[in-house]
């Protein structure tokens, strides 16, 4: 069956359908539309594989946990237009479910959205620090949590050094098709098997951003990871920094902005931290720069990309 929270364009009267007191089960569809709100107040919504929570354009499905968590377990989440599933409490959980393609999940300022089990993320999970001041918005992967599917995690820091935070408890992992974008922080232990594409999310918005690893934390880029580095100038380029630990493998893929031209001898400290281990398995240049090569210099606290000419062996260019 279907439970529908539909305001029918009414501008007065109750604005939300509230689920509270007792846990609920969903084998069909729970949908909110036309500017309405569904609120799960400190309960668990257990969904079968066919169960779906929907938030259509202009509407919201709100999780609000405090003493007890608000939790959605199983089934799927689907949003359309400006519809969103949002964490509004201090103890909200998504567990072992699917986020459908094009869907929007939000962890807003001063809130923590926790992920438990395997989340098949085909949409976008946004960690938005707007309005938080010195506080922070957090997406936390609990012990053993994993994001799979071809989706995105977006960190929307509202200033340099702000705390839109991706946090891992016992190695929270982002799968090979997941894309991590924006600017923000890594806390705890996070493993990236997918794509890292930083950008600056606060004024002036631009494609060059950074990911900061907090002290005592570890970011691991595995052999399947791809770090997409935009270079705008010798001092403006995507980077990983901070006072935490970074372990690196995978591919470094260079993209040049605003007509910037790479020259032999140019260098870029693309990863810095307390300790930096490993190195990139390969460096890929954009079209038109086939005559260049690169080396990765590994220092105790950084990886430095150095642009070189091609290497030759016995008169032939080495691959």
Coordinates of C-alpha atoms in Angstrom, one line a residue:
X1 CA 0.0 0.0 0.0
X2 CA 0.8 3.7 0.0
X3 CA 1.0 6.2 2.8
X4 CA 0.9 9.7 1.3
X5 CA 1.6 13.0 3.1
X6 CA 0.1 15.4 0.5
X7 CA -0.7 19.0 1.4
X8 CA -2.7 19.4 -1.9
X9 CA -1.4 23.0 -2.1
X10 CA -2.9 23.9 1.3
X11 CA -1.0 26.7 3.1
X12 CA -2.6 26.3 6.5
X13 CA -3.2 23.4 8.9
X14 CA -0.8 20.6 9.7
X15 CA 2.3 20.7 7.7
X16 CA 3.7 17.2 8.5
X17 CA 2.9 13.6 9.1
X18 CA 4.6 12.5 12.3
X19 CA 5.7 8.9 13.0
X20 CA 6.5 8.5 16.7
X21 CA 6.4 6.3 19.8
X22 CA 6.5 2.9 18.1
X23 CA 8.7 1.4 15.4
X24 CA 7.1 1.0 12.0
X25 CA 7.3 -1.4 9.0
X26 CA 7.0 -0.5 5.4
X27 CA 6.4 -3.0 2.6
X28 CA 5.1 -0.5 0.1
X29 CA 5.6 3.3 -0.4
X30 CA 5.7 6.2 2.1
X31 CA 5.7 9.4 0.0
X32 CA 5.7 13.1 0.9
X33 CA 4.7 15.7 -1.7
X34 CA 3.4 19.2 -2.4
X35 CA 5.4 20.9 0.3
X36 CA 4.7 18.5 3.1
X37 CA 7.0 16.8 5.6
X38 CA 7.2 13.4 7.0
X39 CA 9.1 13.2 10.4
X40 CA 10.4 10.1 11.9
X41 CA 10.8 11.0 15.6
X42 CA 13.1 8.6 17.5
X43 CA 11.7 5.5 15.8
X44 CA 13.0 2.9 13.4
X45 CA 11.3 2.4 10.0
X46 CA 12.0 -1.2 8.9
X47 CA 11.6 -1.6 5.2
X48 CA 11.4 -4.7 3.1
X49 CA 13.5 -4.8 -0.1
X50 CA 10.4 -3.4 -1.9
X51 CA 9.8 -0.7 0.7
X52 CA 10.5 2.9 -0.3
X53 CA 10.6 6.3 1.4
X54 CA 10.0 9.0 -1.1
X55 CA 10.4 12.8 -0.9
X56 CA 9.1 14.6 -4.0
X57 CA 9.8 18.1 -5.3
X58 CA 9.4 20.7 -2.5
X59 CA 9.0 18.2 0.3
X60 CA 11.2 16.6 2.9
X61 CA 11.5 13.3 4.9
X62 CA 13.1 14.3 8.2
X63 CA 14.9 12.0 10.6
X64 CA 15.0 13.4 14.1
X65 CA 16.7 11.3 16.8
X66 CA 18.1 12.4 20.1
X67 CA 17.9 10.1 23.1
X68 CA 16.9 7.3 20.7
X69 CA 18.0 7.3 17.1
X70 CA 15.7 8.0 14.1
X71 CA 16.6 5.1 11.8
X72 CA 15.6 3.9 8.3
X73 CA 16.7 0.2 7.8
X74 CA 16.5 -1.6 4.4
X75 CA 14.6 -0.9 1.3
X76 CA 15.3 2.3 -0.6
X77 CA 15.2 6.1 -0.5
X78 CA 14.1 8.1 -3.5
X79 CA 13.8 11.9 -4.0
X80 CA 13.0 14.1 -7.0
X81 CA 13.4 17.8 -7.7
X82 CA 14.2 19.7 -4.5
X83 CA 12.9 16.8 -2.4
X84 CA 15.3 15.7 0.3
X85 CA 15.9 13.2 3.1
X86 CA 17.5 15.2 5.9
X87 CA 19.1 14.4 9.3
X88 CA 17.5 16.9 11.8
X89 CA 18.5 15.3 15.1
X90 CA 21.8 14.4 16.8
X91 CA 21.4 10.6 16.4
X92 CA 20.1 9.8 12.9
X93 CA 20.9 6.5 11.1
X94 CA 20.6 5.1 7.6
X95 CA 21.2 1.3 7.6
X96 CA 21.7 -1.2 4.8
X97 CA 19.6 0.5 2.2
X98 CA 19.7 1.9 -1.3
X99 CA 19.8 5.6 -2.2
X100 CA 18.3 5.7 -5.7
X101 CA 20.0 7.6 -8.6
X102 CA 19.4 11.3 -8.5
X103 CA 18.3 11.3 -4.9
X104 CA 19.4 13.8 -2.3
X105 CA 20.4 13.1 1.3
X106 CA 21.5 15.9 3.6
X107 CA 23.5 16.2 6.8
X108 CA 23.1 19.9 7.7
X109 CA 25.1 22.0 10.0
X110 CA 25.4 20.9 13.7
X111 CA 24.0 17.5 12.7
X112 CA 25.6 14.0 12.4
X113 CA 24.1 11.5 10.0
X114 CA 25.4 7.9 10.7
X115 CA 25.7 5.2 8.1
X116 CA 25.5 1.5 9.2
X117 CA 26.2 -1.6 7.1
X118 CA 26.4 -1.3 3.3
X119 CA 24.7 1.7 1.7
X120 CA 24.2 1.4 -2.1
X121 CA 24.6 5.1 -2.8
X122 CA 23.5 6.0 -6.4
X123 CA 22.6 9.6 -5.5
X124 CA 24.3 12.3 -3.6
X125 CA 24.9 12.6 0.2
X126 CA 25.7 16.2 1.1
X127 CA 27.5 17.4 4.2
X128 CA 26.6 21.1 4.4
X129 CA 28.4 23.3 6.9
X130 CA 26.4 26.4 5.9
X131 CA 25.3 28.4 9.0
X132 CA 27.4 26.4 11.4
X133 CA 30.0 28.9 12.4
X134 CA 32.6 27.0 14.4
X135 CA 30.5 23.9 14.6
X136 CA 30.3 21.3 12.0
X137 CA 28.2 19.0 9.9
X138 CA 29.2 15.3 9.8
X139 CA 28.7 12.2 7.8
X140 CA 29.9 9.2 9.9
X141 CA 30.4 5.7 8.8
X142 CA 30.1 3.4 11.8
X143 CA 32.3 0.4 12.2
X144 CA 32.4 -1.6 9.0
X145 CA 30.2 0.8 7.1
X146 CA 30.7 0.9 3.3
X147 CA 29.3 3.0 0.5
X148 CA 28.9 1.2 -2.8
X149 CA 27.2 2.2 -6.1
X150 CA 27.9 5.0 -8.5
X151 CA 27.1 7.9 -6.2
X152 CA 28.6 11.0 -4.7
X153 CA 29.6 12.3 -1.2
X154 CA 29.8 16.1 -1.3
X155 CA 31.5 18.1 1.5
X156 CA 30.3 21.7 1.5
X157 CA 32.6 23.6 3.8
X158 CA 31.5 27.3 4.3
X159 CA 35.0 28.6 4.7
X160 CA 38.7 27.8 4.6
X161 CA 39.3 25.2 7.4
X162 CA 35.6 24.8 8.1
X163 CA 34.4 21.4 9.4
X164 CA 32.2 19.7 6.8
X165 CA 33.4 16.4 8.0
X166 CA 33.6 12.8 6.7
X167 CA 34.3 10.6 9.6
X168 CA 35.1 6.9 9.8
X169 CA 34.9 4.5 12.7
X170 CA 37.2 1.5 12.0
X171 CA 37.8 2.3 8.3
X172 CA 34.7 3.6 6.7
X173 CA 35.1 2.8 3.0
X174 CA 33.9 4.5 -0.2
X175 CA 33.7 2.0 -3.1
X176 CA 35.3 2.1 -6.6
X177 CA 32.4 4.1 -8.2
X178 CA 31.9 6.6 -5.4
X179 CA 33.1 10.2 -5.9
X180 CA 34.2 12.4 -3.1
X181 CA 33.9 16.1 -4.0
X182 CA 34.0 19.5 -2.4
X183 CA 36.1 20.9 0.5
X184 CA 36.1 19.6 4.1
X185 CA 37.8 17.4 6.6
X186 CA 38.6 13.7 7.2
X187 CA 38.2 12.4 10.8
X188 CA 38.9 8.9 12.1
X189 CA 39.7 6.3 9.4
X190 CA 38.4 6.6 5.9
X191 CA 39.4 4.4 2.9
X192 CA 38.8 5.7 -0.6
X193 CA 38.6 3.1 -3.4
X194 CA 36.9 5.6 -5.8
X195 CA 37.5 9.1 -7.1
X196 CA 38.7 12.2 -5.2
X197 CA 37.7 15.5 -6.9
X198 CA 38.2 18.5 -4.5
X199 CA 36.7 21.9 -5.3
X200 CA 36.2 25.1 -3.4
X201 CA 32.6 25.3 -2.2
X202 CA 32.7 28.8 -0.6
X203 CA 33.2 32.2 -2.2
X204 CA 34.8 32.6 -4.6
X205 CA 33.6 29.2 -5.8
X206 CA 36.1 27.5 -8.1
X207 CA 37.3 24.1 -9.1
X208 CA 40.4 24.1 -6.9
X209 CA 39.9 22.7 -3.4
X210 CA 41.4 20.7 -0.6
X211 CA 40.7 17.9 1.7
X212 CA 42.2 18.3 5.2
X213 CA 43.0 15.2 7.4
X214 CA 42.6 15.9 11.1
X215 CA 45.4 15.1 13.6
X216 CA 45.3 11.4 14.6
X217 CA 43.2 10.5 11.6
X218 CA 44.1 8.4 8.5
X219 CA 43.0 8.7 4.9
X220 CA 43.9 5.8 2.7
X221 CA 43.8 5.9 -1.1
X222 CA 43.9 2.3 -2.4
X223 CA 45.2 1.0 -5.7
X224 CA 41.8 1.6 -7.4
X225 CA 41.6 5.2 -6.3
X226 CA 41.8 8.1 -8.7
X227 CA 42.9 11.6 -7.5
X228 CA 41.8 14.2 -10.0
X229 CA 44.1 17.2 -9.5
X230 CA 43.1 20.5 -11.1
X231 CA 46.1 22.9 -11.5
X232 CA 45.4 26.6 -12.1
X233 CA 48.8 28.0 -11.3
X234 CA 52.0 27.1 -9.4
X235 CA 50.3 28.0 -6.1
X236 CA 46.7 27.0 -6.9
X237 CA 46.0 23.3 -7.2
X238 CA 43.9 20.6 -5.6
X239 CA 45.6 19.0 -2.6
X240 CA 45.3 16.9 0.5
X241 CA 46.7 18.5 3.6
X242 CA 46.4 18.6 7.4
X243 CA 48.2 17.1 10.4
X244 CA 46.9 13.5 10.0
X245 CA 48.2 10.5 8.2
X246 CA 47.8 9.7 4.5
X247 CA 48.5 6.4 2.8
X248 CA 48.6 6.7 -1.0
X249 CA 48.2 4.4 -4.0
X250 CA 46.2 4.6 -7.3
X251 CA 46.3 7.0 -10.2
X252 CA 47.1 10.8 -10.2
X253 CA 45.2 12.4 -13.0
X254 CA 46.1 16.0 -13.9
X255 CA 43.8 18.6 -15.4
X256 CA 44.9 22.1 -16.3
X257 CA 42.7 25.2 -15.8
X258 CA 42.7 28.7 -17.3
X259 CA 45.3 27.9 -19.9
X260 CA 48.0 27.0 -17.4
X261 CA 51.0 25.3 -19.1
X262 CA 53.2 22.8 -17.3
X263 CA 56.9 23.2 -17.7
X264 CA 59.9 21.0 -16.8
X265 CA 61.0 21.5 -13.2
X266 CA 57.6 22.7 -11.9
X267 CA 56.7 21.0 -8.6
X268 CA 53.5 20.7 -6.6
X269 CA 53.1 19.5 -3.0
X270 CA 49.9 17.7 -3.6
X271 CA 49.8 15.6 -0.4
X272 CA 51.0 16.8 3.0
X273 CA 50.4 15.5 6.5
X274 CA 52.0 14.2 9.7
X275 CA 53.1 11.1 7.9
X276 CA 52.7 10.3 4.2
X277 CA 53.3 6.7 3.1
X278 CA 53.2 5.0 -0.3
X279 CA 53.0 6.8 -3.7
X280 CA 50.8 7.0 -6.8
X281 CA 51.1 4.1 -9.2
X282 CA 50.8 6.3 -12.2
X283 CA 50.5 10.0 -13.3
X284 CA 48.3 10.9 -16.3
X285 CA 48.7 14.1 -18.2
X286 CA 46.0 15.9 -20.2
X287 CA 46.1 15.8 -24.0
X288 CA 48.9 17.9 -25.6
X289 CA 51.5 17.2 -22.9
X290 CA 52.7 13.9 -24.1
X291 CA 56.3 15.2 -24.2
X292 CA 56.3 15.6 -20.4
X293 CA 56.9 13.0 -17.7
X294 CA 56.6 13.2 -13.9
X295 CA 58.2 11.9 -10.8
X296 CA 56.7 11.6 -7.4
X297 CA 59.1 12.6 -4.6
X298 CA 58.2 11.0 -1.3
X299 CA 59.3 13.0 1.7
X300 CA 58.3 12.0 5.3
X301 CA 55.5 14.5 5.4
X302 CA 54.5 15.0 1.8
X303 CA 54.3 13.8 -1.8
X304 CA 55.7 16.2 -4.3
X305 CA 54.8 16.1 -8.0
X306 CA 57.8 17.1 -10.1
X307 CA 57.4 17.7 -13.9
X308 CA 60.3 16.3 -15.9
X309 CA 61.2 15.6 -19.5
X310 CA 60.7 12.0 -20.8
X311 CA 63.2 9.4 -19.7
X312 CA 65.2 7.5 -22.3
X313 CA 66.7 4.1 -22.3
X314 CA 69.0 2.9 -25.1
X315 CA 67.8 5.8 -27.3
X316 CA 64.1 5.0 -26.8
X317 CA 61.6 6.8 -24.6
X318 CA 60.8 4.7 -21.5
X319 CA 57.2 4.0 -20.6

